XYZ file of C-alpha atoms in Angstrom:
730
model
C 75.530 28.815 49.793
C 72.130 28.808 51.444
C 70.881 26.553 48.675
C 73.505 24.001 49.659
C 71.793 23.696 53.033
C 68.652 22.440 51.328
C 70.368 19.075 51.736
C 69.555 19.405 55.438
C 65.926 18.537 54.768
C 65.104 15.619 57.045
C 64.316 12.720 54.714
C 63.238 9.661 56.716
C 62.163 7.876 53.525
C 65.673 7.258 52.279
C 68.326 5.104 53.910
C 70.902 4.019 51.364
C 68.270 4.341 48.639
C 65.671 2.111 50.369
C 62.211 3.341 51.303
C 60.918 2.249 54.683
C 57.191 1.650 54.445
C 56.565 -0.221 57.675
C 53.007 1.035 57.976
C 51.852 -0.055 54.549
C 50.530 -3.414 55.670
C 49.522 -4.841 52.237
C 51.069 -8.272 51.569
C 52.048 -9.842 48.248
C 49.401 -11.648 46.208
C 49.347 -13.500 42.916
C 48.403 -11.528 39.799
C 48.399 -12.532 36.109
C 51.550 -10.458 35.595
C 53.331 -12.322 38.406
C 52.232 -15.632 36.898
C 53.918 -14.521 33.669
C 57.095 -13.639 35.594
C 56.971 -17.065 37.271
C 56.768 -18.647 33.807
C 59.853 -16.650 32.791
C 61.780 -17.855 35.865
C 60.686 -21.449 35.245
C 61.797 -21.295 31.610
C 65.144 -19.811 32.592
C 65.696 -22.784 34.907
C 64.677 -25.293 32.252
C 66.859 -23.748 29.525
C 70.396 -25.048 29.571
C 73.406 -22.735 29.724
C 74.462 -23.820 26.222
C 71.179 -22.604 24.703
C 71.591 -19.071 26.083
C 74.707 -16.991 25.453
C 76.601 -15.297 28.247
C 75.529 -11.842 27.047
C 71.849 -12.898 26.951
C 72.113 -14.407 30.427
C 73.591 -11.166 31.723
C 70.757 -9.126 30.196
C 68.157 -11.447 31.706
C 69.743 -11.105 35.146
C 69.667 -7.317 34.821
C 66.022 -7.510 33.808
C 64.838 -9.696 36.681
C 65.080 -7.303 39.633
C 62.953 -4.511 38.095
C 60.391 -7.129 37.013
C 60.188 -8.593 40.518
C 60.008 -5.268 42.350
C 58.240 -3.023 39.851
C 54.516 -2.550 39.273
C 52.531 -4.853 36.979
C 52.960 -4.172 33.255
C 51.106 -5.409 30.190
C 51.935 -8.783 28.674
C 53.022 -7.208 25.379
C 55.453 -4.971 27.262
C 56.784 -7.984 29.146
C 57.283 -9.888 25.892
C 59.152 -6.941 24.438
C 61.520 -6.663 27.415
C 62.273 -10.405 27.349
C 62.750 -10.370 23.584
C 65.250 -7.522 23.808
C 67.282 -9.639 26.245
C 66.840 -13.138 24.757
C 64.535 -13.674 21.733
C 64.632 -17.485 22.068
C 63.430 -17.385 25.669
C 60.734 -14.866 24.813
C 59.255 -17.319 22.321
C 59.261 -20.144 24.919
C 57.558 -17.914 27.519
C 54.916 -16.832 25.031
C 54.101 -20.456 24.073
C 53.972 -21.552 27.731
C 51.579 -18.769 28.745
C 49.408 -19.423 25.692
C 49.083 -23.133 26.526
C 48.178 -22.294 30.107
C 45.646 -19.559 29.227
C 43.973 -21.533 26.426
C 43.996 -24.803 28.375
C 42.213 -25.598 31.603
C 42.381 -24.538 35.227
C 44.277 -27.692 36.107
C 47.179 -26.513 33.894
C 47.722 -23.531 36.179
C 47.362 -25.790 39.236
C 50.002 -28.137 37.856
C 52.301 -25.218 37.084
C 52.291 -24.039 40.713
C 52.785 -27.603 41.933
C 55.891 -27.901 39.732
C 57.379 -24.653 41.051
C 58.365 -26.354 44.298
C 60.719 -28.614 42.350
C 62.991 -25.613 41.810
C 64.198 -25.974 45.416
C 64.681 -29.745 45.380
C 67.895 -31.695 44.826
C 71.440 -31.350 46.087
C 72.084 -28.493 43.641
C 68.720 -26.733 43.256
C 68.061 -24.293 40.415
C 67.148 -21.585 42.930
C 68.378 -20.985 46.462
C 65.628 -20.361 49.001
C 67.256 -17.227 50.427
C 68.043 -15.578 47.096
C 65.945 -12.753 45.657
C 64.353 -15.100 43.120
C 63.921 -17.819 45.747
C 62.098 -15.485 48.140
C 59.815 -14.326 45.329
C 58.974 -17.921 44.363
C 58.254 -18.884 47.967
C 56.036 -15.828 48.480
C 54.042 -16.616 45.344
C 53.684 -20.320 46.195
C 52.525 -19.427 49.707
C 50.113 -16.735 48.444
C 48.643 -19.152 45.873
C 48.204 -21.920 48.420
C 46.118 -19.612 50.623
C 43.613 -18.837 47.858
C 40.155 -20.353 48.008
C 38.759 -22.179 45.005
C 36.701 -19.166 43.949
C 39.782 -16.955 44.196
C 41.807 -19.428 42.125
C 39.087 -19.407 39.465
C 39.074 -15.590 39.431
C 42.865 -15.606 39.067
C 42.649 -18.000 36.105
C 39.935 -15.884 34.475
C 42.115 -12.788 34.975
C 45.063 -14.659 33.436
C 43.013 -15.491 30.361
C 41.952 -11.850 30.001
C 45.535 -10.714 30.555
C 46.706 -13.069 27.803
C 43.966 -11.990 25.361
C 44.773 -8.292 25.858
C 48.456 -9.027 25.333
C 47.776 -11.007 22.160
C 45.719 -8.169 20.685
C 48.507 -5.708 21.406
C 51.162 -8.103 20.047
C 49.287 -8.700 16.776
C 48.674 -4.989 16.283
C 52.358 -4.180 16.732
C 53.766 -7.236 14.905
C 54.901 -5.405 11.771
C 56.521 -2.608 13.745
C 58.325 -5.021 16.045
C 59.674 -7.078 13.130
C 61.222 -4.020 11.515
C 62.733 -2.684 14.728
C 63.893 -5.986 16.268
C 67.250 -6.027 14.512
C 67.943 -2.431 15.482
C 66.915 -3.126 19.081
C 69.304 -6.075 19.369
C 72.213 -3.967 18.128
C 71.329 -1.256 20.589
C 71.239 -3.695 23.510
C 74.798 -4.768 22.756
C 76.003 -1.210 23.219
C 74.176 -0.047 26.306
C 72.676 -1.410 29.487
C 69.013 -2.205 29.765
C 67.021 0.722 31.058
C 63.827 -0.405 32.732
C 63.179 2.575 34.969
C 59.556 3.316 35.618
C 57.987 5.732 33.152
C 54.489 7.020 32.755
C 53.354 4.459 30.175
C 54.616 1.587 32.364
C 52.733 2.478 35.539
C 49.470 0.649 35.743
C 48.039 1.076 39.206
C 44.448 0.089 38.553
C 44.467 -1.610 41.953
C 46.553 -1.297 45.112
C 50.245 -2.094 44.863
C 51.782 -4.652 47.148
C 54.139 -3.470 49.866
C 57.281 -4.318 47.893
C 55.944 -2.751 44.717
C 55.075 0.427 46.593
C 58.497 0.494 48.235
C 60.229 0.075 44.881
C 58.074 2.712 43.219
C 58.625 5.303 45.970
C 62.340 4.541 46.264
C 62.926 4.902 42.543
C 60.907 8.082 42.150
C 62.564 9.677 45.200
C 66.001 8.812 43.793
C 65.053 10.203 40.385
C 63.779 13.448 41.913
C 67.067 13.833 43.720
C 69.466 12.905 40.921
C 67.767 13.150 37.519
C 64.361 14.776 37.645
C 63.862 14.536 33.882
C 63.595 10.726 34.116
C 61.017 10.803 36.898
C 57.297 10.902 36.245
C 55.902 14.325 35.483
C 54.537 16.149 38.543
C 50.925 15.542 37.500
C 51.462 11.837 36.732
C 53.414 11.209 39.908
C 50.778 12.950 42.017
C 48.093 10.813 40.358
C 49.928 7.620 41.303
C 50.513 8.855 44.853
C 46.844 9.731 45.230
C 46.005 6.212 44.065
C 48.321 4.742 46.702
C 46.819 6.932 49.406
C 43.299 6.012 48.322
C 43.922 2.420 49.376
C 45.986 3.353 52.434
C 45.611 6.968 53.641
C 48.074 6.317 56.480
C 50.972 5.504 54.145
C 53.259 8.204 55.546
C 56.089 7.859 53.034
C 53.689 8.482 50.131
C 52.826 11.823 51.759
C 56.532 12.651 51.962
C 57.098 11.896 48.289
C 54.038 14.039 47.540
C 55.759 16.820 49.497
C 58.915 16.467 47.366
C 56.813 16.365 44.196
C 55.001 19.594 45.098
C 58.338 21.292 45.721
C 59.156 20.696 42.041
C 56.321 22.982 40.951
C 56.829 25.503 43.774
C 53.373 24.761 45.232
C 53.777 26.074 48.759
C 50.260 25.162 49.906
C 50.302 21.542 48.702
C 53.878 20.925 49.832
C 53.084 22.223 53.324
C 49.908 20.146 53.392
C 51.778 16.950 52.404
C 54.627 17.579 54.853
C 52.244 18.012 57.780
C 50.296 14.925 56.724
C 53.515 12.921 56.681
C 54.364 13.721 60.303
C 50.724 13.392 61.361
C 50.591 9.866 59.927
C 53.968 9.046 61.467
C 52.647 10.007 64.886
C 49.125 8.571 64.545
C 50.285 5.158 63.311
C 52.837 4.927 66.117
C 55.614 4.091 63.665
C 58.111 6.205 65.544
C 56.950 5.108 68.974
C 57.288 1.445 68.092
C 60.958 1.861 67.285
C 61.901 4.592 69.732
C 59.423 4.238 72.584
C 57.680 7.340 73.860
C 60.603 9.396 72.597
C 59.418 8.763 69.041
C 56.418 11.083 69.469
C 58.542 14.092 70.434
C 61.085 13.263 67.746
C 58.434 13.485 65.067
C 57.200 16.819 66.418
C 60.582 18.512 66.504
C 61.618 17.245 63.080
C 58.241 18.312 61.721
C 58.913 21.852 62.962
C 62.464 21.721 61.546
C 61.273 20.616 58.109
C 58.552 23.260 58.173
C 61.219 25.893 58.869
C 63.297 24.597 55.947
C 60.224 24.689 53.705
C 59.409 28.305 54.588
C 63.059 29.260 54.070
C 62.990 27.699 50.600
C 59.991 29.832 49.615
C 61.433 33.005 51.173
C 59.065 33.124 54.168
C 61.837 33.969 56.603
C 59.644 35.194 59.463
C 57.564 31.997 59.451
C 60.784 29.977 59.136
C 62.203 31.605 62.272
C 59.034 30.862 64.224
C 59.053 27.205 63.168
C 62.758 26.973 63.945
C 62.239 28.388 67.418
C 59.582 25.738 68.027
C 61.952 22.990 66.849
C 64.702 24.326 69.137
C 62.330 24.433 72.121
C 61.181 20.836 71.675
C 64.716 19.610 70.976
C 66.017 21.298 74.125
C 63.265 19.705 76.201
C 64.201 16.288 74.793
C 67.967 16.962 74.992
C 68.297 16.039 71.293
C 71.728 17.398 70.319
C 71.491 16.144 66.749
C 68.278 18.061 66.102
C 69.731 21.114 67.823
C 72.747 20.938 65.545
C 70.465 20.893 62.492
C 68.646 23.899 63.952
C 71.956 25.719 64.461
C 72.839 25.197 60.806
C 69.501 26.631 59.719
C 69.969 29.564 62.093
C 73.076 30.463 60.102
C 71.167 30.143 56.816
C 68.465 32.514 58.085
C 70.954 34.987 59.569
C 73.739 35.155 56.967
C 73.460 38.937 56.716
C 73.940 39.451 60.454
C 77.293 40.625 61.790
C 77.668 37.599 64.105
C 76.983 35.026 61.376
C 80.684 34.077 61.178
C 80.838 33.319 64.897
C 77.656 31.273 64.639
C 79.072 29.307 61.713
C 82.358 28.493 63.481
C 80.395 27.338 66.534
C 78.191 25.191 64.294
C 81.188 23.442 62.721
C 82.776 22.722 66.122
C 79.529 21.308 67.498
C 78.981 19.149 64.421
C 82.471 17.651 64.788
C 81.911 17.118 68.522
C 78.659 15.199 68.011
C 80.009 13.196 65.086
C 77.907 14.788 62.330
C 80.308 14.916 59.361
C 77.623 15.985 56.852
C 76.755 19.130 58.821
C 80.415 19.772 59.608
C 81.303 19.686 55.919
C 78.432 21.993 54.965
C 79.615 24.411 57.643
C 83.183 24.335 56.324
C 81.905 24.997 52.802
C 79.930 28.022 54.021
C 82.871 29.277 56.077
C 85.195 29.014 53.066
C 82.758 30.972 50.921
C 82.388 33.653 53.581
C 86.143 34.072 53.961
C 86.643 34.127 50.193
C 84.406 37.203 50.008
C 86.472 38.713 52.838
C 89.640 38.411 50.723
C 91.456 35.667 52.622
C 94.372 33.868 51.021
C 93.426 31.245 48.447
C 95.857 28.628 49.787
C 94.207 28.753 53.229
C 90.782 28.268 51.689
C 91.969 25.345 49.575
C 93.501 23.715 52.658
C 90.130 23.966 54.392
C 88.372 22.431 51.393
C 90.962 19.646 51.367
C 90.085 18.844 54.975
C 86.392 18.740 54.105
C 87.170 16.428 51.164
C 88.799 14.013 53.595
C 85.520 13.972 55.530
C 83.583 13.289 52.333
C 85.647 10.288 51.326
C 85.961 8.929 54.847
C 82.204 8.982 55.482
C 81.077 8.426 51.855
C 79.411 11.833 51.627
C 79.172 11.511 47.875
C 76.854 14.467 47.221
C 79.203 16.860 49.019
C 82.153 15.870 46.816
C 80.382 17.538 43.879
C 79.538 20.574 45.994
C 83.181 20.912 47.065
C 84.435 20.843 43.462
C 81.834 23.447 42.457
C 82.995 25.592 45.395
C 86.616 25.363 44.228
C 85.540 26.394 40.732
C 83.840 29.504 42.106
C 86.818 30.437 44.302
C 89.326 30.140 41.458
C 87.069 32.335 39.309
C 86.749 34.887 42.099
C 90.520 35.145 42.367
C 90.950 35.477 38.601
C 92.496 32.053 37.910
C 90.341 31.017 34.973
C 92.564 28.075 33.992
C 92.188 26.446 37.412
C 88.458 27.201 37.424
C 88.103 25.581 34.018
C 89.946 22.488 35.218
C 87.741 22.084 38.295
C 84.509 22.581 36.334
C 85.516 20.033 33.712
C 86.530 17.586 36.428
C 83.064 17.790 37.961
C 81.277 17.376 34.648
C 83.461 14.431 33.610
C 82.776 12.548 36.826
C 80.158 9.841 36.611
C 77.674 9.587 39.427
C 79.335 8.502 42.657
C 75.986 7.590 44.147
C 74.342 4.359 43.028
C 70.642 4.857 42.502
C 67.851 2.712 41.139
C 67.505 2.497 37.388
C 71.159 3.328 36.724
C 70.556 7.068 37.126
C 73.567 9.320 36.953
C 73.746 12.291 39.248
C 73.928 14.851 36.453
C 71.209 17.396 37.177
C 72.152 18.452 40.692
C 72.836 22.017 41.727
C 76.593 21.377 41.629
C 76.440 20.299 37.991
C 74.327 23.335 37.137
C 76.841 25.643 38.832
C 79.727 23.991 36.976
C 77.913 24.382 33.660
C 77.279 28.074 34.391
C 80.949 28.641 35.208
C 82.023 26.837 32.058
C 79.632 28.915 29.973
C 81.005 32.117 31.504
C 84.622 31.027 31.143
C 84.180 30.119 27.476
C 82.214 33.298 26.820
C 84.857 35.495 28.429
C 87.497 34.186 26.038
C 85.672 35.841 23.105
C 82.633 37.700 24.329
C 81.142 38.199 27.771
C 78.518 36.839 30.096
C 75.229 36.397 28.256
C 73.387 37.343 25.089
C 72.624 40.919 26.172
C 76.210 41.578 27.213
C 77.529 39.978 24.049
C 75.365 42.249 21.909
C 76.400 45.251 24.016
C 80.092 44.496 23.581
C 79.681 43.947 19.858
C 77.989 47.310 19.524
C 80.733 49.025 21.564
C 83.454 47.318 19.529
C 81.871 48.535 16.303
C 81.438 52.064 17.651
C 77.639 51.820 17.439
C 77.030 53.502 20.753
C 73.382 54.247 20.052
C 72.736 50.497 19.720
C 74.719 49.770 22.876
C 72.648 52.386 24.709
C 69.431 50.634 23.683
C 70.736 47.349 25.101
C 71.413 48.881 28.511
C 67.711 48.651 29.391
C 67.703 44.880 28.932
C 70.895 44.459 30.957
C 69.499 46.629 33.759
C 66.380 44.455 33.937
C 68.569 41.399 34.469
C 71.214 42.988 36.710
C 70.664 46.545 37.915
C 74.259 47.237 39.003
C 75.690 45.877 35.757
C 73.156 47.926 33.808
C 74.148 51.195 35.513
C 77.813 50.424 34.926
C 77.220 49.746 31.228
C 75.230 52.980 30.932
C 78.199 54.902 32.311
C 80.510 53.165 29.820
C 78.264 54.253 26.936
C 78.103 57.844 28.175
C 81.869 57.927 28.505
C 82.317 56.603 24.963
C 79.958 59.314 23.707
C 82.097 62.004 25.430
C 79.314 62.846 27.904
C 81.882 63.023 30.684
C 79.919 64.891 33.334
C 76.894 62.562 33.104
C 79.166 59.515 33.153
C 81.061 60.865 36.158
C 77.865 61.433 38.160
C 76.606 57.954 37.377
C 79.915 56.332 38.284
C 80.110 58.204 41.589
C 76.610 57.068 42.604
C 77.415 53.510 41.581
C 80.693 53.622 43.518
C 78.958 54.700 46.732
C 76.312 52.005 46.335
C 78.834 49.220 45.640
C 80.964 50.289 48.597
C 77.864 50.136 50.784
C 76.930 46.595 49.721
C 80.627 45.554 49.664
C 80.701 44.521 46.021
C 84.478 44.765 45.792
C 84.802 43.581 42.191
C 82.405 46.220 40.891
C 84.047 48.891 43.087
C 87.388 48.223 41.393
C 85.794 48.203 37.919
C 84.115 51.543 38.643
C 87.387 53.048 39.890
C 89.109 51.980 36.684
C 86.344 53.614 34.622
C 86.618 56.804 36.690
C 90.383 56.883 36.088
C 89.857 56.444 32.354
C 87.325 59.268 32.438
C 89.881 61.571 34.087
C 92.659 61.047 31.554
C 90.235 61.273 28.647
C 89.269 64.634 30.150
C 92.963 65.646 30.127
C 93.277 65.274 33.918
C 95.713 62.356 34.313
C 97.055 63.595 37.652
C 93.623 63.139 39.251
C 93.411 59.593 37.842
C 96.579 58.424 39.606
C 95.225 58.251 43.224
C 92.067 56.561 41.924
C 94.168 53.866 40.286
C 96.257 53.412 43.427
C 93.049 52.951 45.431
C 91.877 50.302 42.965
C 95.258 48.553 43.158
C 95.169 48.522 46.972
C 91.680 46.958 46.971
C 92.709 44.361 44.392
C 95.705 43.284 46.437
C 93.796 43.362 49.731
C 91.141 40.969 48.403
C 93.694 39.063 46.302
C 91.846 39.655 43.043
C 94.868 39.023 40.851
C 93.299 39.645 37.482
C 91.797 43.000 38.507
C 95.143 43.903 40.046
C 96.859 43.165 36.736
C 94.325 45.290 34.861
C 94.896 48.122 37.340
C 98.658 47.901 36.785
C 97.940 48.064 33.062
C 96.087 51.333 33.610
C 98.886 52.664 35.819
C 101.362 51.923 33.030
C 99.156 53.844 30.612
C 99.060 56.753 33.067
C 102.862 56.788 33.231
C 102.960 56.785 29.436
C 100.771 59.882 29.462
C 103.124 61.481 32.030
C 106.024 60.945 29.587
C 107.906 58.189 31.436
C 107.517 55.219 29.074
C 110.504 53.320 30.523
C 108.755 52.973 33.907
C 105.546 52.102 32.090
C 107.329 49.201 30.366
C 108.664 47.982 33.715
C 105.122 47.942 35.112
C 103.841 46.148 32.023
C 106.331 43.332 32.516
C 104.721 42.753 35.949
C 101.129 42.768 34.717
C 101.197 41.251 31.269
C 101.829 37.619 32.249
C 98.539 37.101 34.190
C 96.633 38.931 31.443
C 98.050 36.759 28.655
C 97.508 33.619 30.771
C 93.990 34.213 32.122
C 92.722 37.375 30.475
C 89.952 37.896 27.959
C 90.966 38.226 24.316
C 90.178 41.953 24.240
C 92.355 42.592 27.308
C 95.234 40.686 25.718
C 94.993 42.946 22.684
C 94.917 46.081 24.858
C 98.004 44.928 26.730
C 100.019 44.251 23.562
C 98.872 47.576 22.063
C 100.083 49.415 25.160
C 103.429 47.614 25.050
C 103.890 48.815 21.463
C 103.000 52.404 22.426
C 105.543 52.356 25.252
C 108.221 50.908 22.973
C 107.651 53.668 20.425
C 107.744 56.377 23.098
C 110.938 54.950 24.643
C 112.673 54.759 21.253
C 112.541 58.534 20.829
C 115.853 58.962 22.705
C 117.637 55.954 21.123
C 120.346 56.066 18.483
C 119.133 55.290 14.914
C 120.129 51.609 14.895
C 118.630 50.838 18.283
C 115.567 52.915 17.436
C 114.935 50.866 14.298
C 115.100 47.638 16.337
C 112.655 49.040 18.892
C 110.242 50.117 16.176
C 110.440 46.675 14.520
C 109.571 45.080 17.872
C 106.674 47.525 18.253
C 105.388 46.566 14.796
C 105.370 42.882 15.800
C 103.477 43.649 19.017
C 100.978 45.728 17.053
C 100.396 42.792 14.694
C 99.749 40.541 17.691
C 97.355 43.099 19.186
C 95.536 43.360 15.856
C 95.091 39.569 15.797
C 93.520 39.656 19.242
C 91.181 42.501 18.269
C 90.239 40.689 15.074
C 89.131 37.644 17.099
C 86.483 39.745 18.822
C 85.803 41.835 15.703
C 86.685 45.070 17.509
C 86.956 47.323 14.455
C 87.480 50.524 16.409
C 90.659 49.231 18.051
C 91.834 47.625 14.798
C 91.574 51.112 13.253
C 93.825 52.506 15.991
C 96.360 49.698 15.506
C 96.657 50.057 11.721
C 97.041 53.834 12.159
C 100.057 53.245 14.408
C 101.401 50.586 12.078
C 101.196 52.953 9.099
C 103.136 55.613 11.018
C 105.815 53.125 12.069
C 106.181 51.645 8.570
C 106.576 55.208 7.251
C 109.351 55.895 9.754
C 111.064 52.604 8.837
C 110.797 53.398 5.119
C 108.628 50.373 4.309
C 106.336 52.057 1.776
C 104.329 49.041 0.623
C 103.321 47.995 4.148
C 102.577 51.637 5.001
C 100.216 52.015 2.050
C 98.417 48.770 2.899
C 97.854 49.893 6.504
C 96.853 53.383 5.390
C 94.256 51.988 3.001
C 92.818 49.722 5.723
C 92.734 52.672 8.139
C 90.858 54.777 5.591
C 88.267 52.048 5.049
C 87.679 51.615 8.785
C 87.687 55.358 9.438
C 84.956 55.893 6.828
C 82.934 53.002 8.245
C 83.260 53.952 11.924
C 82.304 57.231 13.616
C 85.039 59.418 15.075
C 84.468 61.237 18.353
C 87.529 63.406 18.338
C 89.330 61.616 21.194
C 93.117 61.518 20.721
C 94.355 57.983 20.183
C 96.995 58.327 22.889
C 94.241 58.865 25.490
C 92.430 55.626 24.744
C 93.646 52.428 26.419
């Protein structure tokens, strides 16, 4: 849950997806690329609605905003984008630019003089206050301020821009002709994607203020929502360095550099960029201008808070506490309750292992609600729910709390936290053994489109919540046939086939990934190899360790293995209190699936004690959750045990009733064999066909008996036998 609090990073760059770059100071100017865009706008106004289809007009409108706000691109790239939207208009733009570039300077002068006509008339082509209108007015004003020498340089640059574009267009003519038809079909099926990529960024000179704002806003949004579509770390850092070369005091560029360095886990560079951001914010007076003298202290305390968050991210907890103490001190001096509330949230993150962390978290939630900070309040509720889930609280209480936090999300448009809440529900349902509900929640999260609108049409599909949902789905699907990951799958396959030496060799790999799981699997192998004393010692050590770290799930699993060890050692009476302890823990922490598995083991113990009727009664309590949410192997074990109990109970029946009971047992054995066959568990299939052969013999069904006997012989020759009686193996 600590990773969820990474959202508490103070991000002054972003407000509803817009970058504030008030200190940039570079105004718009006319470039050859912008002249080409002006030609496009002029041609769109001159072209009648009948000449352009509705679909083409829609594509052109979608194209305009990225062209107006984005960095300059090559003429050939511009032609290609226009052609993908409207081939007819692309041809007109190309002819118009060619006439202007190959003509005289007065042609460009006349073009800018004619632009003002777009605003004339009772129904002008462009409204002055629209996005296009503001761009036209800025360009007309910037052009009118140019001296004659600057106008001549602009015209020379336009000619060079056109010549470079023509060379590129001629070189790619054949390729474009062959792919044009395919490109038009593609555009009819999907929206135009003009997000900035590496080949499109051409920052040979300084960007204008709006271009820089658009570039930083888009890259920041991509880093947050879909990092794969952002520039690579090296390319993005190169562009940021170019921005800072022309304006070293551009604070927001330093902040994006800080986010970029976090991607590659560069603690030195990220710290350097973060400190530079707040230094520039203070030195330029950007905060003081908007907040008076208070702005200086605000920057200092949020700098310390972000530094604490940064150290926490990299695991430098001592440095994080020192920075957090500094942020608290400055915030207390300034009486900044909002900053103090952020500090309180980070105090919980740093002190989750302390005994008073629950009290601190409850206090944090109350304070966040009091000061009207729904984002922090929701994060606190999420953490509190997770903490109480591990303490074994009732699931309905936890879901009620999450429902209340969801109301906060929708009321205050906390879109990111909606995904986090669904991922939290998935984890809780899995913890309590309700795999069907967990599967539903995970699929709901993955099927949701992005609720947050970001530049470039990016969907929020690579966040931590989506990753968690994918992991849960992978585990849930794996548990239906195999287990958690490749090592565990191979281990289980080896155990199912009775190849214990191979399973033993895989324990090393599992231990490297998860030490507790590795020790547990080692004990399982030793137990299967009839090395009972070694397995018992290992399980006892693991039990003590898991009880110390409060790993309740593993404690119950170890207790079940210890119980199995006892009855395989012909000591079923010692296994009974162990199973009762496991059942008490399962019910205390409301781990329904483990409780059902424990009841299954208790039923097997009663079968060993010679009271199969009571064993069947217990099975009726436990089998429903196992068949509904259990793994395939556990379903087979349950049906196999039901058949054993039916056979044992039928011993005292009259002949007619006994035959019916044995027929029912045969059907349950067939169902168990189907489950075991799904996971290719040959050892258990051998046990099932052995029982089936005995039952068919008793029922006088010779043909079925011979078929089962032959299959048993084949499996018995293929698999090793360790001399363990079948009745003592659940």
